[in-house]
Short mmCIF file of C-alpha atoms in Angstrom, two decimals:
data_model
loop_
_atom_site.label_atom_id
_atom_site.label_comp_id
_atom_site.label_asym_id
_atom_site.label_seq_id
_atom_site.Cartn_x
_atom_site.Cartn_y
_atom_site.Cartn_z
CA UNK G 15 83.41 149.16 -27.00
CA UNK G 16 81.31 145.97 -25.70
CA UNK G 17 78.47 145.03 -25.63
CA UNK G 18 75.87 146.51 -22.95
CA UNK G 19 72.53 145.22 -21.24
CA UNK G 20 70.19 148.09 -21.28
CA UNK G 21 66.85 147.30 -18.78
CA UNK G 22 63.49 148.91 -17.04
CA UNK G 23 62.18 148.04 -14.58
CA UNK G 24 58.62 147.13 -13.94
CA UNK G 25 55.97 146.61 -11.21
CA UNK G 26 52.53 145.42 -10.92
CA UNK G 27 49.95 147.65 -10.51
CA UNK G 28 47.30 145.45 -7.79
CA UNK G 29 44.35 147.55 -8.37
CA UNK G 30 44.59 147.65 -12.25
CA UNK G 31 46.22 144.36 -12.72
CA UNK G 32 48.95 145.59 -15.10
CA UNK G 33 52.50 146.77 -15.70
CA UNK G 34 53.61 149.84 -14.53
CA UNK G 35 57.46 151.34 -15.79
CA UNK G 36 59.61 152.11 -12.35
CA UNK G 37 60.84 156.39 -12.95
CA UNK G 38 62.17 158.92 -11.11
CA UNK G 39 62.59 162.84 -11.21
CA UNK G 40 66.35 163.29 -10.28
CA UNK G 41 67.42 167.26 -10.49
CA UNK G 42 69.18 167.92 -13.80
CA UNK G 43 71.95 169.07 -12.50
CA UNK G 44 72.61 166.27 -10.21
CA UNK G 45 73.10 164.08 -12.90
CA UNK G 46 76.23 162.28 -13.58
CA UNK G 47 78.03 160.19 -15.92
CA UNK G 48 74.60 160.39 -18.23
CA UNK G 49 74.98 159.60 -21.73
CA UNK G 50 71.69 162.01 -22.99
CA UNK G 51 71.98 165.15 -24.62
CA UNK G 52 72.52 168.20 -23.47
CA UNK G 53 70.48 169.46 -25.61
CA UNK G 54 67.62 166.44 -25.48
CA UNK G 55 64.58 168.16 -23.63
CA UNK G 56 62.36 164.76 -23.89
CA UNK G 57 62.11 163.57 -21.04
CA UNK G 58 62.71 167.12 -18.89
CA UNK G 59 60.17 168.12 -16.65
CA UNK G 60 60.48 171.71 -15.04
CA UNK G 61 59.13 172.01 -11.80
CA UNK G 62 59.01 175.92 -10.11
CA UNK G 63 62.08 176.89 -12.51
CA UNK G 64 64.51 173.89 -12.15
CA UNK G 65 64.80 171.06 -14.56
CA UNK G 66 64.19 167.03 -13.33
CA UNK G 67 64.87 164.73 -15.96
CA UNK G 68 62.91 161.46 -15.95
CA UNK G 69 64.66 158.79 -15.33
CA UNK G 70 64.00 155.39 -16.34
CA UNK G 71 66.91 153.02 -17.62
CA UNK G 72 70.35 151.91 -16.90
CA UNK G 73 72.88 150.00 -18.94
CA UNK G 74 75.46 147.90 -17.48
CA UNK G 75 77.96 145.01 -18.38
CA UNK G 76 78.99 141.80 -16.53
CA UNK G 77 77.07 139.23 -15.33
CA UNK G 78 73.58 140.60 -15.62
CA UNK G 79 74.84 141.09 -19.00
CA UNK G 80 76.06 137.67 -19.51
CA UNK G 81 73.05 136.20 -17.75
CA UNK G 82 70.46 138.04 -20.18
CA UNK G 83 72.47 137.24 -23.13
CA UNK G 84 73.20 133.29 -22.46
CA UNK G 85 71.49 131.83 -19.73
CA UNK G 86 68.49 129.38 -22.23
CA UNK G 87 65.55 129.93 -19.63
CA UNK G 88 65.56 133.63 -19.47
CA UNK G 89 67.87 135.20 -22.92
CA UNK G 90 65.89 136.02 -25.99
CA UNK G 91 62.57 135.78 -25.17
CA UNK G 92 61.03 138.70 -26.76
CA UNK G 93 59.93 142.14 -24.67
CA UNK G 94 56.58 140.80 -23.35
CA UNK G 95 53.50 141.13 -24.65
CA UNK G 96 51.48 143.13 -21.45
CA UNK G 97 54.27 145.25 -21.33
CA UNK G 98 53.33 148.51 -19.55
CA UNK G 99 52.03 151.85 -21.24
CA UNK G 100 54.84 153.24 -20.23
CA UNK G 101 57.65 151.33 -21.35
CA UNK G 102 56.07 150.37 -24.59
CA UNK G 103 56.01 154.09 -25.98
CA UNK G 104 59.68 154.51 -24.54
CA UNK G 105 61.05 151.84 -26.46
CA UNK G 106 59.09 152.74 -29.61
CA UNK G 107 60.43 156.83 -29.19
CA UNK G 108 63.84 154.83 -28.92
CA UNK G 109 63.47 152.81 -32.19
CA UNK G 110 62.58 155.31 -33.66
CA UNK G 111 64.90 158.21 -32.87
CA UNK G 112 67.57 155.93 -33.43
CA UNK G 113 67.28 152.79 -35.78
CA UNK G 114 69.03 152.54 -38.80
CA UNK G 115 68.48 153.15 -41.96
CA UNK G 116 70.74 151.97 -44.87
CA UNK G 117 69.24 153.98 -47.41
CA UNK G 118 66.36 151.41 -48.78
CA UNK G 119 63.93 153.31 -46.68
CA UNK G 120 63.50 150.21 -43.78
CA UNK G 121 64.93 151.12 -40.26
CA UNK G 122 66.08 148.25 -38.63
CA UNK G 123 66.29 147.75 -34.88
CA UNK G 124 70.13 147.80 -33.24
CA UNK G 125 68.68 145.90 -30.17
CA UNK G 126 69.10 142.59 -30.20
CA UNK G 127 68.34 140.03 -26.97
CA UNK G 128 65.59 141.49 -26.31
CA UNK G 129 63.81 139.47 -23.13
CA UNK G 130 62.24 139.99 -19.51
CA UNK G 131 62.37 137.90 -16.32
CA UNK G 132 60.60 137.85 -13.48
CA UNK G 133 62.35 138.61 -10.46
CA UNK G 134 61.19 135.50 -9.17
CA UNK G 135 62.99 134.34 -12.11
CA UNK G 136 66.19 135.52 -11.20
CA UNK G 137 66.06 134.51 -8.07
CA UNK G 138 66.46 131.22 -8.51
CA UNK G 139 68.99 131.19 -11.06
CA UNK G 140 70.55 133.53 -8.28
CA UNK G 141 70.36 130.46 -5.50
CA UNK G 142 71.27 128.10 -8.19
CA UNK G 143 74.58 129.60 -9.13
CA UNK G 144 75.55 131.04 -5.25
CA UNK G 145 75.40 127.26 -4.26
CA UNK G 146 77.02 125.86 -6.79
CA UNK G 147 80.22 128.77 -6.82
CA UNK G 148 80.00 128.37 -2.61
CA UNK G 149 80.63 124.73 -3.23
CA UNK G 150 83.20 124.79 -5.59
CA UNK G 151 84.46 127.56 -3.50
CA UNK G 152 84.58 125.21 -0.11
CA UNK G 153 86.06 122.57 -2.00
CA UNK G 154 89.33 124.62 -3.39
CA UNK G 155 90.11 125.70 -0.04
CA UNK G 156 89.30 122.05 1.96
CA UNK G 157 91.81 120.70 -0.59
CA UNK G 158 94.28 123.34 0.17
CA UNK G 159 94.31 122.62 3.90
CA UNK G 160 94.32 119.15 3.19
CA UNK G 161 97.26 119.48 0.61
CA UNK G 162 98.99 121.35 3.75
CA UNK G 163 98.69 118.43 6.31
CA UNK G 164 100.09 116.35 3.60
CA UNK G 165 102.72 118.04 3.86
CA UNK G 166 103.16 118.18 7.24
CA UNK G 167 103.09 114.00 7.79
CA UNK G 168 105.36 113.82 4.15
CA UNK G 169 108.42 116.16 6.72
CA UNK G 170 107.07 114.63 9.72
CA UNK G 171 108.45 111.14 7.54
CA UNK G 172 111.35 112.63 6.32
CA UNK G 173 112.44 113.55 9.85
CA UNK G 174 111.90 110.10 11.40
CA UNK G 175 114.18 108.82 8.62
CA UNK G 176 116.89 111.40 9.42
CA UNK G 177 116.34 113.04 6.15
CA UNK G 178 116.92 116.38 4.80
CA UNK G 179 113.92 118.31 4.98
CA UNK G 180 112.76 122.11 3.80
CA UNK G 181 111.54 125.17 5.85
CA UNK G 182 107.60 124.33 5.90
CA UNK G 183 105.52 127.87 4.50
CA UNK G 184 103.39 128.35 7.70
CA UNK G 185 99.46 127.86 6.90
CA UNK G 186 98.32 131.15 5.73
CA UNK G 187 95.08 132.39 8.10
CA UNK G 188 91.59 132.31 6.92
CA UNK G 189 91.67 135.86 6.10
CA UNK G 190 94.90 136.15 4.15
CA UNK G 191 93.47 133.18 1.76
CA UNK G 192 90.41 134.63 1.22
CA UNK G 193 91.52 138.58 0.44
CA UNK G 194 95.07 137.32 -1.14
CA UNK G 195 93.86 134.49 -3.39
CA UNK G 196 93.01 135.07 -6.69
CA UNK G 197 91.19 132.23 -8.79
CA UNK G 198 88.34 131.19 -10.68
CA UNK G 199 86.10 130.05 -7.94
CA UNK G 200 86.61 133.11 -5.69
CA UNK G 201 85.89 135.07 -9.08
CA UNK G 202 82.79 133.22 -9.96
CA UNK G 203 81.61 133.24 -5.49
CA UNK G 204 82.02 137.02 -6.13
CA UNK G 205 79.89 137.28 -9.46
CA UNK G 206 77.49 135.14 -7.56
CA UNK G 207 76.78 137.35 -4.48
CA UNK G 208 77.35 140.75 -6.69
CA UNK G 209 74.09 139.00 -8.68
CA UNK G 210 71.91 138.28 -5.40
CA UNK G 211 73.04 142.14 -3.95
CA UNK G 212 71.59 143.66 -7.65
CA UNK G 213 68.65 141.29 -7.15
CA UNK G 214 68.04 142.98 -3.81
CA UNK G 215 68.66 145.75 -4.54
CA UNK G 216 65.88 146.19 -7.51
CA UNK G 217 63.18 144.93 -5.05
CA UNK G 218 64.14 147.68 -2.73
CA UNK G 219 64.03 150.11 -5.42
CA UNK G 220 60.93 149.79 -6.29
CA UNK G 221 59.15 149.06 -2.52
CA UNK G 222 61.34 152.69 -2.01
CA UNK G 223 59.72 154.54 -5.11
CA UNK G 224 56.01 153.59 -4.76
CA UNK G 225 56.13 153.14 -0.77
CA UNK G 226 54.58 149.45 -1.22
CA UNK G 227 55.91 146.02 -0.53
CA UNK G 228 56.25 144.12 -3.24
CA UNK G 229 56.81 140.67 -4.01
CA UNK G 230 59.16 139.09 -6.50
CA UNK G 231 56.64 137.71 -8.52
CA UNK G 232 55.23 141.65 -8.92
CA UNK G 233 58.45 142.85 -10.57
CA UNK G 234 60.53 142.15 -13.54
CA UNK G 235 63.45 143.14 -15.90
CA UNK G 236 62.44 144.43 -19.03
CA UNK G 237 66.16 144.14 -21.28
CA UNK G 238 67.78 144.06 -24.98
CA UNK G 239 71.56 144.12 -25.86
CA UNK G 240 73.33 146.29 -27.91
#
């Protein structure tokens, strides 16, 4: 099954100067690929006879999970001390509902790697990772071009010496090289770009839901691994 990162989004209330949990009400019949029990109606709100589920959490793997599990700057901070009342209530209910009891009467938390990070912190990490990945990627492309140029000179030298030469492979066009090339450098660059897109989406999600405009210092991710 693997390890998942479960995360929540909080935004800073400018009038009350405290954190609020971002949540949505989604028509239950339009929800897809979710893990809630059909009989679990704890987060169901009935509006004009139709069921709406309160949605406030997502679970992901990949780059973001790896970041929060291994980056020394943002991993294992624990939940924030100034956590929003709504999220604090969600996490406590979650613990009571799913905590493991091994028969000794003490419930154990299955969640680990608890942490949080401002979007501004994550943007700084993204910029560093993107710049490093882009530099590695471009170096590999330039090295490939220099290798091709050197092979051309080697071929010319052999021709001048009247030696046999093999047919030279045509140089790949830029779009062909980018689309077909499969390398660690390209994968790292793709991961970095996806990370940036995810951060941008989080920011716009908050703006859309609240009808406001929030800076990266006013939005944060609260998360844990399981």
